[in-house]
Amino acid sequence: MLIQRTVVMPMLALALLQASPAAALNCTVASSERRVPLLELYTSEGCDSCPPTDRWLSALPGRGFGSEHVVALAFHVDYWDYIGWRDPFAQKRFTERQRQIAARSGSRAVYTPQLVLNGRDYRRGIFRDDFAQRIADIHVQKPRAALKLAVQPAGDTLVVSGHAVLTDAAGQPLSQTWLALYEYRLATEVKAGENRGKRLEHDFVVSDVAGPLAVDARGASIEHRFRLGPQWKPRDLGVAAFVQDIRNGDVLQALACAAGQNELGAGSKPR
């Protein structure tokens, strides 16, 4: 499916962008002394209870929760595809990641929408939204890993490099580093299933992951190339890195290079 673009820019800049699909995402970031959490959303276009949580996730930057405060990722799962609508963003490996989270907590059940904050199930309060307090509580914790990340375009790829190191010896050697490529401002006109007739809009949609990479107190180099297809919107891409304890799923530190989050709400583009 084709992603429509409505960006207006000078002809020279447009030509350069077309020549280099990844041109809009070019950044270098490093983690600070503040621990930044990872927020995962497990969702599906085949689930009629998912759109409100999708919208809540998209609204986070506008509420002051940018990637410097919390790294958000939306993993679309495939186990609702059978009921009439095949989610174009769903991948089986994302379903498997969610099942691993459930298994760590002793459960066999998975559901959507599910929010996972630093490796643990997070359910928003019905009468009181405690999200800001939960994030603040994590921020005051000492980070147990340090991350550096550089993302540069190279033809039809994004070249990701960097470094991860554990600052807490207790995590060795049971920690892993992961990378995730994601996109903002995506939309689908749903033709079947529980959301038939609706236009669903999404942000932080993960399309590819890389890892795990082993990491210890000596550190580990991060080197990876994400290959981009012609349907990608370069100005709406992001790359996240996070270090996770494989025993309990705890995220020791998270970091993101995000090109598009500051303009969320400017309009989603159909894919």
XYZ file of C-alpha atoms in Angstrom:
271
model
C 0.000 0.000 0.000
C 1.315 3.440 -0.914
C 2.019 6.065 1.722
C 0.806 9.458 0.549
C 2.996 12.477 1.269
C 1.699 16.021 1.579
C 4.896 17.773 2.659
C 5.598 21.050 0.817
C 9.262 21.908 0.328
C 11.567 23.515 -2.217
C 12.182 21.405 -5.321
C 15.886 20.946 -4.599
C 15.228 19.657 -1.098
C 12.537 17.364 -2.437
C 14.949 15.932 -5.007
C 17.562 15.303 -2.339
C 15.037 13.587 -0.106
C 13.903 11.316 -2.921
C 17.519 10.457 -3.677
C 18.130 9.507 -0.059
C 15.050 7.923 1.565
C 16.484 8.199 5.047
C 17.656 11.813 4.753
C 15.315 13.225 7.379
C 16.597 11.099 10.256
C 20.166 12.010 11.098
C 20.957 12.391 14.771
C 23.299 11.545 17.616
C 22.066 11.104 21.185
C 23.392 9.831 24.496
C 21.621 8.795 27.663
C 21.837 11.012 30.724
C 22.005 10.368 34.462
C 18.221 10.039 34.448
C 16.736 6.591 33.928
C 14.381 6.670 30.943
C 11.716 3.949 30.802
C 10.449 1.945 27.851
C 6.694 1.920 27.243
C 5.432 -0.830 24.932
C 1.920 -0.991 23.508
C 0.651 -4.282 22.105
C -2.208 -3.476 19.757
C -4.047 -4.560 16.613
C -6.249 -3.006 13.959
C -8.467 -6.074 14.348
C -9.303 -5.122 17.954
C -12.170 -2.670 18.475
C -10.993 -1.772 21.994
C -7.509 -0.743 20.804
C -8.051 2.673 19.108
C -8.509 4.642 22.377
C -5.177 3.368 23.712
C -3.536 4.038 20.343
C -4.727 7.644 20.623
C -3.519 7.886 24.218
C -0.029 6.776 23.117
C 0.017 9.277 20.242
C -0.888 12.085 22.646
C 2.063 11.521 25.000
C 4.517 13.967 23.344
C 1.853 16.678 23.448
C 1.505 16.071 27.187
C 5.229 16.570 27.739
C 6.290 12.927 27.522
C 8.752 13.054 24.640
C 11.444 10.455 24.047
C 13.732 12.180 26.549
C 11.162 11.243 29.222
C 9.816 7.895 27.989
C 10.604 5.824 24.886
C 7.295 4.624 23.421
C 6.933 1.755 20.936
C 3.782 0.225 19.431
C 4.017 -3.463 18.516
C 1.153 -4.661 16.319
C 0.333 -8.332 16.933
C -1.131 -10.812 14.473
C -3.452 -13.017 16.550
C -6.555 -10.969 15.702
C -5.986 -11.160 11.933
C -8.279 -14.181 11.636
C -11.461 -12.292 12.566
C -11.728 -10.389 9.293
C -8.995 -7.767 8.972
C -5.288 -8.361 8.468
C -3.340 -5.680 10.288
C -0.719 -4.383 7.808
C 1.680 -3.529 10.633
C 1.409 -6.820 12.546
C 4.259 -9.303 12.796
C 4.394 -12.733 14.364
C 7.636 -11.921 16.184
C 5.864 -9.093 17.994
C 3.230 -11.560 19.151
C 6.036 -13.810 20.392
C 7.602 -10.906 22.286
C 4.291 -10.287 24.037
C 3.966 -13.975 24.908
C 7.435 -13.881 26.465
C 6.347 -10.968 28.642
C 3.298 -12.943 29.755
C 5.415 -16.023 30.466
C 7.757 -14.035 32.729
C 4.762 -13.092 34.866
C 3.522 -16.686 34.981
C 0.616 -16.164 32.584
C -0.315 -17.919 29.356
C -2.783 -15.233 28.284
C -2.102 -12.257 26.033
C -4.508 -9.438 25.247
C -4.865 -6.137 23.447
C -4.490 -3.362 24.141
C -1.715 -4.072 26.612
C 0.704 -1.489 27.955
C 4.032 -2.691 29.323
C 6.164 -0.254 31.310
C 9.790 -1.296 31.775
C 8.947 -4.935 31.170
C 5.901 -5.126 33.439
C 2.184 -4.964 32.740
C 0.866 -1.428 33.237
C -2.832 -0.683 33.538
C -3.988 2.902 33.634
C -6.236 3.824 36.510
C -9.955 4.106 35.747
C -10.498 7.108 38.035
C -6.951 8.496 38.255
C -4.219 8.589 35.649
C -1.016 7.804 37.543
C 1.219 7.719 34.459
C 3.073 10.950 35.245
C 3.873 9.734 38.747
C 5.029 6.334 37.484
C 7.396 7.998 35.024
C 8.679 10.392 37.701
C 9.346 7.465 40.029
C 11.484 5.784 37.356
C 13.357 8.998 36.551
C 14.752 9.253 40.065
C 16.193 5.755 39.899
C 19.843 5.399 38.982
C 20.218 4.113 35.405
C 21.800 0.685 35.266
C 23.123 1.115 31.710
C 24.443 3.880 29.481
C 23.691 4.240 25.783
C 25.024 6.231 22.843
C 23.285 6.155 19.487
C 24.001 7.659 16.064
C 21.690 7.303 13.080
C 22.737 8.339 9.578
C 21.242 7.845 6.108
C 23.084 5.806 3.503
C 21.126 5.321 0.307
C 18.089 3.207 1.077
C 19.294 2.300 4.574
C 19.626 3.811 8.011
C 23.034 3.121 9.521
C 22.820 2.787 13.287
C 25.944 2.820 15.427
C 26.647 3.366 19.056
C 27.666 1.847 22.331
C 25.978 0.221 25.316
C 27.568 -0.433 28.683
C 26.264 -1.719 32.003
C 26.785 0.527 35.006
C 25.436 -2.057 37.453
C 27.533 -5.202 37.788
C 24.528 -7.137 39.108
C 23.118 -7.282 35.592
C 26.030 -9.156 34.052
C 25.885 -11.275 31.952
C 22.084 -11.397 31.733
C 21.376 -8.177 29.867
C 20.714 -7.581 26.193
C 20.566 -4.555 23.913
C 17.787 -4.162 21.326
C 17.143 -1.724 18.481
C 13.723 -0.843 17.072
C 12.851 1.089 13.913
C 9.485 2.833 14.106
C 7.315 5.364 12.286
C 4.862 8.147 13.127
C 1.698 9.393 11.412
C 0.415 6.225 9.815
C -3.248 5.610 9.008
C -5.388 2.827 7.614
C -8.902 2.833 6.185
C -10.164 -0.420 7.666
C -12.440 -2.363 5.302
C -13.418 -5.347 7.451
C -13.432 -6.791 10.949
C -14.367 -5.125 14.234
C -13.137 -1.688 13.087
C -14.757 -1.803 9.659
C -15.416 1.642 8.230
C -13.028 3.405 10.605
C -9.883 5.349 9.840
C -7.273 4.239 12.362
C -4.283 6.474 13.033
C -1.047 5.275 14.612
C 2.286 6.541 15.918
C 5.425 4.833 17.246
C 4.649 1.828 14.993
C 7.529 -0.668 15.081
C 8.413 -2.155 11.720
C 11.739 -3.827 12.447
C 13.840 -4.881 15.419
C 17.468 -5.924 15.749
C 19.005 -7.899 18.579
C 19.666 -9.171 21.045
C 23.202 -7.916 21.477
C 25.094 -9.054 24.554
C 26.289 -6.248 26.825
C 28.412 -6.127 29.979
C 30.538 -3.707 32.011
C 33.115 -3.577 29.214
C 30.415 -2.421 26.856
C 29.199 -3.530 23.471
C 29.346 -1.839 20.098
C 26.061 -1.267 18.278
C 26.264 -1.666 14.514
C 23.220 -2.270 12.326
C 21.669 -1.254 9.018
C 17.903 -0.927 8.671
C 16.848 -1.263 5.045
C 13.987 1.033 4.034
C 11.370 0.431 1.373
C 9.850 3.039 -0.960
C 6.733 3.267 1.232
C 8.634 4.813 4.151
C 8.175 8.473 5.125
C 11.726 9.531 6.074
C 10.736 12.553 8.141
C 8.537 10.358 10.350
C 11.061 7.695 11.353
C 12.610 6.940 14.712
C 15.164 4.487 16.066
C 15.129 3.345 19.694
C 17.705 1.436 21.705
C 17.167 -0.185 25.069
C 19.013 -2.487 27.443
C 16.897 -5.179 29.094
C 17.454 -7.717 31.849
C 16.437 -11.092 30.387
C 15.530 -12.499 33.806
C 12.631 -10.199 34.618
C 12.301 -7.917 31.590
C 13.411 -4.834 33.499
C 14.639 -2.090 31.161
C 17.898 -0.667 32.495
C 17.971 2.325 30.140
C 16.230 3.452 26.942
C 17.100 6.032 24.297
C 15.647 7.211 20.987
C 16.583 9.204 17.892
C 13.206 10.563 16.851
C 12.679 12.748 13.795
C 8.929 13.190 13.862
C 7.538 13.200 17.392
C 7.610 16.973 17.886
C 5.093 17.415 15.089
C 2.605 14.759 16.159
C -0.926 15.794 15.398
C 0.003 17.321 12.031
C -1.954 14.622 10.209
C -1.513 10.923 9.550
C -0.837 9.560 6.094
C -2.506 6.434 4.707
C -0.295 3.495 3.933
